[in-house]
Structure formats: structure tokens, C-alpha cells
Amino acid sequence: MKPPICELCGHDFRHQWDGSDAGGGLVQFADYRPLPGNQVGHPAGLGFFCSVHLTQARSLHHLSMIDAMERMQQTD
Ligand SMILES: [Zn+2]
């Protein structure tokens, strides 16, 4: 799993994040795939977003993560 750093702006909120939405949160996108078995790593389609970008990221969760990122970069 990646540390809590915003996929869009790179804001590092690992010192605020406690597993809830403090400082930012996790978003599962349409292409989310859990890691098989007990494999260690970061699942596809799962991203951290800071509190500034979390609401917008969640509103785009029906898209693949790449499509959502493109959409957010255009409107930012
Ligand atoms: Zn951000």
C-alpha cells in the first residue's frame, strides 16, 4: 500500500491520516482490483486524495482512476 499522498497534487498527509478521512482519504475507482491473496503492494484503481481533492475524486469513482485523474487535472 502506498503512503497517504494525494495522487493529484502530491500533498503528503501521512501524519494526519488515521484510516478515516482525516486530512484526506482513499477512493476506489471503477478499475479497482484487490490484490490477490496475501500479496503485498498497492491495488490498481485505488488512490489517496487530500481533503481538497477527496470530494471531487469520490464524485468520479465510477470512472477508471486514469480517466478520473485526467478529468480532475482539466478542471483543477
Ligand atoms: Zn490534493
PDB file of C-alpha atoms and ligand atoms in Angstrom:
ATOM      1  CA  MET A   1       0.000   0.000   0.000  1.00  0.00           C
ATOM      2  CA  LYS A   2       1.250   3.457  -0.910  1.00  0.00           C
ATOM      3  CA  PRO A   3       1.578   6.101   1.815  1.00  0.00           C
ATOM      4  CA  PRO A   4      -1.216   8.728   2.081  1.00  0.00           C
ATOM      5  CA  ILE A   5      -0.013  11.177  -0.576  1.00  0.00           C
ATOM      6  CA  CYS A   6      -2.539  12.888  -2.862  1.00  0.00           C
ATOM      7  CA  GLU A   7      -2.463  11.359  -6.348  1.00  0.00           C
ATOM      8  CA  LEU A   8      -3.340  14.710  -7.871  1.00  0.00           C
ATOM      9  CA  CYS A   9      -1.299  17.379  -6.077  1.00  0.00           C
ATOM     10  CA  GLY A  10       1.255  15.296  -4.181  1.00  0.00           C
ATOM     11  CA  HIS A  11       0.203  16.632  -0.781  1.00  0.00           C
ATOM     12  CA  ASP A  12       1.602  14.333   1.897  1.00  0.00           C
ATOM     13  CA  PHE A  13      -0.935  13.813   4.698  1.00  0.00           C
ATOM     14  CA  ARG A  14       0.511  10.676   6.285  1.00  0.00           C
ATOM     15  CA  HIS A  15       0.842  12.452   9.651  1.00  0.00           C
ATOM     16  CA  GLN A  16      -2.842  13.403   9.661  1.00  0.00           C
ATOM     17  CA  TRP A  17      -4.350  10.237   8.221  1.00  0.00           C
ATOM     18  CA  ASP A  18      -5.731   7.758  10.756  1.00  0.00           C
ATOM     19  CA  GLY A  19      -7.678   5.436   8.439  1.00  0.00           C
ATOM     20  CA  SER A  20     -10.693   7.726   8.306  1.00  0.00           C
ATOM     21  CA  ASP A  21     -10.927  10.842   6.120  1.00  0.00           C
ATOM     22  CA  ALA A  22      -8.665  12.949   8.353  1.00  0.00           C
ATOM     23  CA  GLY A  23      -6.518  15.104   6.078  1.00  0.00           C
ATOM     24  CA  GLY A  24      -7.640  13.110   3.063  1.00  0.00           C
ATOM     25  CA  GLY A  25      -8.856   9.631   2.196  1.00  0.00           C
ATOM     26  CA  LEU A  26      -8.897   6.609  -0.071  1.00  0.00           C
ATOM     27  CA  VAL A  27     -11.028   6.371  -3.212  1.00  0.00           C
ATOM     28  CA  GLN A  28     -11.853   3.130  -5.054  1.00  0.00           C
ATOM     29  CA  PHE A  29     -12.369   3.666  -8.772  1.00  0.00           C
ATOM     30  CA  ALA A  30     -14.191   1.543 -11.364  1.00  0.00           C
ATOM     31  CA  ASP A  31     -10.985  -0.327 -12.197  1.00  0.00           C
ATOM     32  CA  TYR A  32     -10.267  -1.185  -8.567  1.00  0.00           C
ATOM     33  CA  ARG A  33      -8.886  -4.702  -8.220  1.00  0.00           C
ATOM     34  CA  PRO A  34      -7.986  -6.081  -4.813  1.00  0.00           C
ATOM     35  CA  LEU A  35      -4.571  -7.671  -4.536  1.00  0.00           C
ATOM     36  CA  PRO A  36      -4.800 -11.464  -4.807  1.00  0.00           C
ATOM     37  CA  GLY A  37      -4.281 -13.485  -1.652  1.00  0.00           C
ATOM     38  CA  ASN A  38      -1.768 -12.026   0.765  1.00  0.00           C
ATOM     39  CA  GLN A  39       0.247 -10.244  -1.930  1.00  0.00           C
ATOM     40  CA  VAL A  40       1.912  -7.045  -0.702  1.00  0.00           C
ATOM     41  CA  GLY A  41       1.616  -3.903  -2.804  1.00  0.00           C
ATOM     42  CA  HIS A  42      -0.815  -1.246  -3.898  1.00  0.00           C
ATOM     43  CA  PRO A  43      -4.035  -2.364  -5.612  1.00  0.00           C
ATOM     44  CA  ALA A  44      -4.938  -1.000  -9.034  1.00  0.00           C
ATOM     45  CA  GLY A  45      -7.648   1.648  -9.119  1.00  0.00           C
ATOM     46  CA  LEU A  46      -7.168   2.716  -5.507  1.00  0.00           C
ATOM     47  CA  GLY A  47      -5.811   6.171  -4.731  1.00  0.00           C
ATOM     48  CA  PHE A  48      -5.252   8.584  -1.881  1.00  0.00           C
ATOM     49  CA  PHE A  49      -6.553  12.128  -2.203  1.00  0.00           C
ATOM     50  CA  CYS A  50      -6.047  15.105   0.115  1.00  0.00           C
ATOM     51  CA  SER A  51      -9.014  16.854   1.719  1.00  0.00           C
ATOM     52  CA  VAL A  52      -9.015  19.420  -1.115  1.00  0.00           C
ATOM     53  CA  HIS A  53      -9.426  16.793  -3.840  1.00  0.00           C
ATOM     54  CA  LEU A  54     -11.220  13.976  -1.994  1.00  0.00           C
ATOM     55  CA  THR A  55     -14.787  15.104  -2.718  1.00  0.00           C
ATOM     56  CA  GLN A  56     -14.108  15.551  -6.416  1.00  0.00           C
ATOM     57  CA  ALA A  57     -12.271  12.219  -6.630  1.00  0.00           C
ATOM     58  CA  ARG A  58     -15.198  10.428  -4.936  1.00  0.00           C
ATOM     59  CA  SER A  59     -17.645  12.041  -7.392  1.00  0.00           C
ATOM     60  CA  LEU A  60     -15.645  10.451 -10.242  1.00  0.00           C
ATOM     61  CA  HIS A  61     -15.291   6.978  -8.725  1.00  0.00           C
ATOM     62  CA  HIS A  62     -17.477   5.492 -11.484  1.00  0.00           C
ATOM     63  CA  LEU A  63     -14.585   6.166 -13.910  1.00  0.00           C
ATOM     64  CA  SER A  64     -11.284   4.338 -14.076  1.00  0.00           C
ATOM     65  CA  MET A  65      -8.642   6.015 -11.970  1.00  0.00           C
ATOM     66  CA  ILE A  66      -6.730   7.222 -15.051  1.00  0.00           C
ATOM     67  CA  ASP A  67      -9.877   8.781 -16.543  1.00  0.00           C
ATOM     68  CA  ALA A  68     -10.769  10.399 -13.228  1.00  0.00           C
ATOM     69  CA  MET A  69      -7.272  11.841 -12.883  1.00  0.00           C
ATOM     70  CA  GLU A  70      -7.477  13.335 -16.386  1.00  0.00           C
ATOM     71  CA  ARG A  71     -10.882  14.826 -15.615  1.00  0.00           C
ATOM     72  CA  MET A  72      -9.603  16.368 -12.362  1.00  0.00           C
ATOM     73  CA  GLN A  73      -6.495  17.808 -13.984  1.00  0.00           C
ATOM     74  CA  GLN A  74      -8.642  19.521 -16.609  1.00  0.00           C
ATOM     75  CA  THR A  75     -10.939  21.145 -14.061  1.00  0.00           C
ATOM     76  CA  ASP A  76      -8.304  21.989 -11.438  1.00  0.00           C
TER      77      ASP A  76
HETATM   78 ZN    ZN B   1      -4.649  17.002  -3.498  1.00  0.00          ZN
END
